[in-house]
Amino acid sequence: MKLQQVYLAAVVLAVMASTLADEEAKKKLWERLDHLDPDHDGLVTQEELKNFAFRERNRDLWEDADEQWDSMEVPPGEKLTFQQLKEKFYTDEFPEDEGPFGRTVQQDHTRFNASDQNQDGALDKEEFLAFLWAEEYPHMHDLITLETIEDLDRNGDGAVSYNEYRGEDEGTAHGGDFQEDPEFQEFDKDADGKLSHAEVKEWVLGPTLDMIKEDEEKVKDVLSKLDKDEDGKLTRSEIEADPEVIDTLRYDDDDDGFIHDEF
Ligand SMILES: *[C@@H]1O[C@H](CO)[C@@H](O)[C@H](O)[C@H]1NC(C)=O
Ligand SMILES: [Ca+2]
Ligand SMILES: [Ca+2]
Ligand SMILES: [Ca+2]
């Protein structure tokens, strides 16, 4: 009898302790998941989940984001103009026909304009990141495709022939048959011997598009598991019902994880 009571008390204490630890872990989890809900309205939307997954996948880039922006020395509250960017990019070291990213000043201006989503003639930090990491921003994908075609398309027909693909001058190439190049054929879907805009896009951005698709699938999966009332948004209690589900949006499992190390 006595022993049973002791046992019972121990069980009760253990349950209480684990509940408290659970509460504490949840609280920390939510604090550290702050960047899930950057507008702090207490709801995590599909868009916010997507951005979260995107940032997780590109954590290395994001660690660098502030530094990149700071390097442009834009005064607080102001935006980056092309003139300012040009002064930073094109120095004695980098002439205007080959800037720090191997693009011409003209190409950088076109890219700058494409990054300027609200078309006010200057870039805020987010727009500047789209300028730098255009691959990661679907609204920049046509621009990247055009840049690639521009770089390779020597005869100006708007497509990339097999010779151009191989980086050889038209006419001086030692032949080479695209039909014997399985890698080229993989991208030349209509087998006409040259890569069209859509084919170049798939060639250059295929792997990135796959990862973006993968993010979208994961976000859908997270919503299907956590969004109990199916309004497309997650409340705090919906996330807390199974906090580890959010973890599936993470890419690596290195030790600075914000969930595993709490449990
Ligand atoms: C970029 O946009 C500006 C207007 O904001 C325009 O004057 C300029 O010609 C454009 N440059 C390129 C290369 O598209
Ligand atoms: Ca929100
Ligand atoms: Ca083709
Ligand atoms: Ca919901």
Tab-separated table of C-alpha atoms and ligand atoms in Angstrom:
chain	number	residue	atom	x	y	z
A	1	MET	CA	0.000	0.000	0.000
A	2	LYS	CA	2.664	2.419	1.044
A	3	LEU	CA	4.867	1.393	-1.779
A	4	GLN	CA	2.022	1.892	-4.223
A	5	GLN	CA	1.490	5.440	-2.947
A	6	VAL	CA	5.144	6.240	-3.385
A	7	TYR	CA	5.030	4.808	-6.853
A	8	LEU	CA	1.910	6.807	-7.671
A	9	ALA	CA	3.466	10.012	-6.366
A	10	ALA	CA	6.538	9.378	-8.459
A	11	VAL	CA	4.423	8.883	-11.537
A	12	VAL	CA	2.467	12.058	-10.864
A	13	LEU	CA	5.679	14.030	-10.362
A	14	ALA	CA	7.204	12.616	-13.516
A	15	VAL	CA	4.120	13.512	-15.517
A	16	MET	CA	4.079	17.026	-14.065
A	17	ALA	CA	7.763	17.496	-14.807
A	18	SER	CA	7.394	16.305	-18.360
A	19	THR	CA	4.363	18.533	-18.866
A	20	LEU	CA	6.331	21.503	-17.600
A	21	ALA	CA	9.297	20.610	-19.786
A	22	ASP	CA	6.894	20.236	-22.662
A	23	GLU	CA	5.419	23.671	-22.010
A	24	GLU	CA	8.871	25.172	-21.773
A	25	ALA	CA	9.952	23.477	-24.999
A	26	LYS	CA	6.841	24.690	-26.773
A	27	LYS	CA	7.430	28.221	-25.588
A	28	LYS	CA	11.001	28.187	-26.796
A	29	LEU	CA	9.957	26.561	-30.019
A	30	TRP	CA	7.496	29.334	-30.705
A	31	GLU	CA	10.000	32.038	-29.859
A	32	ARG	CA	12.554	30.543	-32.170
A	33	LEU	CA	10.012	29.992	-34.890
A	34	ASP	CA	9.370	33.701	-34.843
A	35	HIS	CA	10.570	33.960	-38.416
A	36	LEU	CA	7.723	31.676	-39.462
A	37	ASP	CA	5.385	34.580	-38.892
A	38	PRO	CA	7.285	37.726	-39.816
A	39	ASP	CA	4.163	39.913	-39.863
A	40	HIS	CA	3.370	38.746	-36.309
A	41	ASP	CA	-0.345	38.323	-36.830
A	42	GLY	CA	-0.180	34.973	-35.014
A	43	LEU	CA	-1.124	33.032	-38.135
A	44	VAL	CA	1.284	31.245	-40.412
A	45	THR	CA	0.052	31.396	-43.979
A	46	GLN	CA	0.993	29.153	-46.865
A	47	GLU	CA	3.140	31.979	-48.242
A	48	GLU	CA	4.934	32.319	-44.915
A	49	LEU	CA	5.573	28.572	-44.831
A	50	LYS	CA	6.980	28.746	-48.342
A	51	ASN	CA	9.276	31.622	-47.425
A	52	PHE	CA	10.346	29.741	-44.355
A	53	ALA	CA	11.224	26.629	-46.369
A	54	PHE	CA	13.006	28.817	-48.901
A	55	ARG	CA	15.109	30.465	-46.215
A	56	GLU	CA	15.870	27.153	-44.597
A	57	ARG	CA	17.071	25.743	-47.902
A	58	ASN	CA	19.237	28.782	-48.505
A	59	ARG	CA	20.467	29.298	-45.007
A	60	ASP	CA	24.036	29.862	-46.214
A	61	LEU	CA	22.876	32.645	-48.487
A	62	TRP	CA	20.737	34.225	-45.803
A	63	GLU	CA	23.573	34.329	-43.331
A	64	ASP	CA	25.223	36.554	-45.884
A	65	ALA	CA	22.232	38.751	-46.679
A	66	ASP	CA	22.870	41.575	-44.222
A	67	GLU	CA	26.494	41.759	-45.177
A	68	GLN	CA	25.592	41.975	-48.876
A	69	TRP	CA	23.146	44.769	-48.264
A	70	ASP	CA	25.543	46.609	-45.937
A	71	SER	CA	28.247	46.438	-48.567
A	72	MET	CA	26.100	48.677	-50.785
A	73	GLU	CA	26.186	51.349	-48.044
A	74	VAL	CA	22.627	52.462	-48.613
A	75	PRO	CA	21.729	55.105	-46.000
A	76	PRO	CA	19.120	53.845	-43.501
A	77	GLY	CA	15.592	54.136	-44.865
A	78	GLU	CA	16.767	54.645	-48.433
A	79	LYS	CA	16.907	52.325	-51.424
A	80	LEU	CA	19.634	51.253	-53.784
A	81	THR	CA	19.731	53.057	-57.124
A	82	PHE	CA	21.425	51.633	-60.182
A	83	GLN	CA	23.950	54.468	-60.059
A	84	GLN	CA	24.997	53.438	-56.537
A	85	LEU	CA	25.195	49.771	-57.498
A	86	LYS	CA	27.257	50.631	-60.543
A	87	GLU	CA	29.755	52.578	-58.442
A	88	LYS	CA	30.154	49.597	-56.104
A	89	PHE	CA	30.351	46.960	-58.824
A	90	TYR	CA	32.375	48.581	-61.560
A	91	THR	CA	35.729	49.643	-60.266
A	92	ASP	CA	39.268	49.500	-61.669
A	93	GLU	CA	39.162	45.786	-61.044
A	94	PHE	CA	35.933	45.232	-62.984
A	95	PRO	CA	35.479	47.049	-66.292
A	96	GLU	CA	31.995	47.718	-67.649
A	97	ASP	CA	32.161	44.816	-70.088
A	98	GLU	CA	32.858	42.322	-67.329
A	99	GLY	CA	31.555	43.082	-63.864
A	100	PRO	CA	32.093	41.147	-60.662
A	101	PHE	CA	29.599	38.483	-61.756
A	102	GLY	CA	30.884	38.290	-65.318
A	103	ARG	CA	27.990	40.368	-66.658
A	104	THR	CA	28.197	43.607	-68.596
A	105	VAL	CA	26.944	46.820	-67.055
A	106	GLN	CA	24.068	46.663	-69.546
A	107	GLN	CA	23.132	43.151	-68.388
A	108	ASP	CA	23.321	44.227	-64.767
A	109	HIS	CA	21.016	47.151	-65.540
A	110	THR	CA	18.489	44.837	-67.172
A	111	ARG	CA	18.728	42.517	-64.169
A	112	PHE	CA	18.381	45.482	-61.825
A	113	ASN	CA	15.206	46.539	-63.619
A	114	ALA	CA	13.775	43.023	-63.421
A	115	SER	CA	14.499	42.913	-59.669
A	116	ASP	CA	12.719	46.215	-59.146
A	117	GLN	CA	9.340	44.590	-58.650
A	118	ASN	CA	7.391	47.721	-57.760
A	119	GLN	CA	9.149	49.658	-60.535
A	120	ASP	CA	10.070	52.651	-58.410
A	121	GLY	CA	13.555	52.771	-59.900
A	122	ALA	CA	15.389	51.562	-56.795
A	123	LEU	CA	15.840	48.309	-54.879
A	124	ASP	CA	14.961	47.615	-51.264
A	125	LYS	CA	16.826	44.826	-49.508
A	126	GLU	CA	14.486	42.051	-50.642
A	127	GLU	CA	14.629	43.259	-54.245
A	128	PHE	CA	18.402	43.450	-54.042
A	129	LEU	CA	18.517	39.824	-52.861
A	130	ALA	CA	16.449	38.873	-55.913
A	131	PHE	CA	19.053	40.707	-58.007
A	132	LEU	CA	21.865	38.706	-56.371
A	133	TRP	CA	20.187	35.304	-56.119
A	134	ALA	CA	17.913	35.461	-59.134
A	135	GLU	CA	17.859	31.656	-59.480
A	136	GLU	CA	15.888	31.451	-56.261
A	137	TYR	CA	13.193	33.887	-57.379
A	138	PRO	CA	10.776	32.525	-59.979
A	139	HIS	CA	9.919	36.047	-61.179
A	140	MET	CA	13.584	36.344	-62.240
A	141	HIS	CA	13.712	33.104	-64.187
A	142	ASP	CA	12.879	34.533	-67.587
A	143	LEU	CA	15.620	37.080	-67.134
A	144	ILE	CA	18.202	34.393	-66.302
A	145	THR	CA	17.113	32.443	-69.360
A	146	LEU	CA	17.517	35.527	-71.540
A	147	GLU	CA	20.944	36.267	-70.025
A	148	THR	CA	22.058	32.729	-70.833
A	149	ILE	CA	20.776	32.904	-74.395
A	150	GLU	CA	22.391	36.311	-74.842
A	151	ASP	CA	25.727	34.895	-73.689
A	152	LEU	CA	25.621	31.870	-75.987
A	153	ASP	CA	23.539	32.848	-79.010
A	154	ARG	CA	26.196	34.054	-81.417
A	155	ASN	CA	24.094	34.165	-84.587
A	156	GLY	CA	21.319	36.056	-82.838
A	157	ASP	CA	18.441	33.745	-83.757
A	158	GLY	CA	17.217	33.685	-80.157
A	159	ALA	CA	18.011	30.016	-79.651
A	160	VAL	CA	21.111	28.074	-78.662
A	161	SER	CA	22.364	25.737	-81.370
A	162	TYR	CA	24.416	22.675	-80.560
A	163	ASN	CA	27.637	24.483	-81.503
A	164	GLU	CA	26.669	27.444	-79.382
A	165	TYR	CA	25.796	25.104	-76.553
A	166	ARG	CA	29.262	23.655	-76.791
A	167	GLY	CA	30.683	27.145	-76.796
A	168	GLU	CA	32.163	26.893	-80.252
A	169	ASP	CA	31.998	29.536	-82.965
A	170	GLU	CA	29.530	28.828	-85.701
A	171	GLY	CA	31.382	27.591	-88.714
A	172	THR	CA	34.680	26.922	-87.019
A	173	ALA	CA	33.368	23.995	-85.026
A	174	HIS	CA	34.751	20.591	-85.799
A	175	GLY	CA	31.273	19.394	-86.467
A	176	GLY	CA	29.912	17.277	-83.707
A	177	ASP	CA	26.500	15.754	-83.985
A	178	PHE	CA	23.899	16.728	-81.430
A	179	GLN	CA	22.261	13.377	-82.043
A	180	GLU	CA	25.279	11.746	-80.476
A	181	ASP	CA	25.172	13.902	-77.368
A	182	PRO	CA	22.669	12.455	-74.908
A	183	GLU	CA	23.089	15.387	-72.528
A	184	PHE	CA	22.098	17.902	-75.200
A	185	GLN	CA	19.270	15.669	-76.383
A	186	GLU	CA	17.885	15.559	-72.892
A	187	PHE	CA	17.251	19.299	-73.071
A	188	ASP	CA	16.404	19.545	-76.751
A	189	LYS	CA	12.901	18.221	-76.221
A	190	ASP	CA	11.674	18.761	-79.792
A	191	ALA	CA	14.957	17.410	-81.209
A	192	ASP	CA	15.413	20.294	-83.661
A	193	GLY	CA	19.093	20.657	-82.806
A	194	LYS	CA	18.789	23.897	-80.869
A	195	LEU	CA	17.583	24.978	-77.486
A	196	SER	CA	14.605	27.316	-77.429
A	197	HIS	CA	13.824	29.737	-74.585
A	198	ALA	CA	11.791	27.075	-72.759
A	199	GLU	CA	14.451	24.445	-73.336
A	200	VAL	CA	17.236	26.726	-72.079
A	201	LYS	CA	15.147	27.523	-69.026
A	202	GLU	CA	14.810	23.838	-68.203
A	203	TRP	CA	18.509	23.307	-68.816
A	204	VAL	CA	19.696	26.191	-66.640
A	205	LEU	CA	17.015	26.227	-63.955
A	206	GLY	CA	15.725	22.649	-63.894
A	207	PRO	CA	17.443	21.702	-60.614
A	208	THR	CA	16.313	24.914	-58.905
A	209	LEU	CA	12.762	24.485	-60.193
A	210	ASP	CA	12.783	20.953	-58.797
A	211	MET	CA	13.791	22.245	-55.380
A	212	ILE	CA	11.156	24.962	-55.438
A	213	LYS	CA	8.584	22.303	-56.343
A	214	GLU	CA	9.858	20.155	-53.500
A	215	ASP	CA	9.395	23.070	-51.087
A	216	GLU	CA	5.830	23.483	-52.304
A	217	GLU	CA	5.103	19.788	-51.782
A	218	LYS	CA	6.498	19.926	-48.263
A	219	VAL	CA	4.424	22.990	-47.433
A	220	LYS	CA	1.299	21.230	-48.691
A	221	ASP	CA	2.152	18.232	-46.574
A	222	VAL	CA	2.687	20.392	-43.469
A	223	LEU	CA	-0.660	22.096	-44.030
A	224	SER	CA	-2.467	18.817	-44.562
A	225	LYS	CA	-1.079	17.527	-41.276
A	226	LEU	CA	-1.462	20.607	-39.100
A	227	ASP	CA	-4.222	22.768	-40.523
A	228	LYS	CA	-7.077	21.150	-38.645
A	229	ASP	CA	-9.724	23.731	-39.519
A	230	GLU	CA	-8.514	23.803	-43.140
A	231	ASP	CA	-8.473	27.582	-43.457
A	232	GLY	CA	-5.023	27.502	-45.083
A	233	LYS	CA	-3.378	29.134	-42.089
A	234	LEU	CA	-1.750	27.699	-39.008
A	235	THR	CA	-2.499	29.003	-35.568
A	236	ARG	CA	-0.114	28.571	-32.693
A	237	SER	CA	-2.142	25.708	-31.264
A	238	GLU	CA	-2.331	23.976	-34.639
A	239	ILE	CA	1.477	24.046	-34.822
A	240	GLU	CA	1.898	23.016	-31.216
A	241	ALA	CA	-0.312	19.975	-31.700
A	242	ASP	CA	2.669	18.357	-33.439
A	243	PRO	CA	5.607	20.758	-33.486
A	244	GLU	CA	7.923	18.306	-35.196
A	245	VAL	CA	5.936	18.521	-38.416
A	246	ILE	CA	7.399	21.984	-39.047
A	247	ASP	CA	10.784	20.355	-38.803
A	248	THR	CA	10.192	18.641	-42.129
A	249	LEU	CA	10.681	22.049	-43.795
A	250	ARG	CA	14.277	22.043	-42.688
A	251	TYR	CA	16.983	20.771	-44.967
A	252	ASP	CA	19.995	19.840	-42.936
A	253	ASP	CA	20.090	18.362	-39.492
A	254	ASP	CA	23.177	20.034	-38.193
A	255	ASP	CA	23.386	20.866	-34.537
A	256	ASP	CA	22.100	24.419	-34.626
A	257	GLY	CA	18.645	23.020	-35.273
A	258	PHE	CA	15.905	24.862	-33.464
A	259	ILE	CA	13.699	21.896	-32.723
A	260	HIS	CA	15.747	18.776	-32.100
A	261	ASP	CA	17.943	20.495	-29.576
A	262	GLU	CA	14.883	21.478	-27.572
A	263	PHE	CA	13.631	17.964	-27.161
B	1	LIG	C1	16.029	50.279	-66.702
B	1	LIG	O1	14.951	51.111	-66.322
B	1	LIG	C2	15.191	52.493	-66.478
B	1	LIG	C3	13.969	53.222	-65.980
B	1	LIG	O2	13.761	52.990	-64.626
B	1	LIG	C4	15.483	52.822	-67.936
B	1	LIG	O3	15.807	54.191	-68.058
B	1	LIG	C5	16.645	51.983	-68.415
B	1	LIG	O4	16.833	52.195	-69.799
B	1	LIG	C6	16.397	50.519	-68.155
B	1	LIG	N1	17.625	49.833	-68.537
B	1	LIG	C7	17.650	48.622	-69.045
B	1	LIG	C8	18.972	48.120	-69.444
B	1	LIG	O5	16.665	47.923	-69.190
B	2	CA	CA	1.468	35.775	-40.534
B	3	CA	CA	14.844	22.479	-79.523
B	4	CA	CA	-5.814	26.795	-39.684
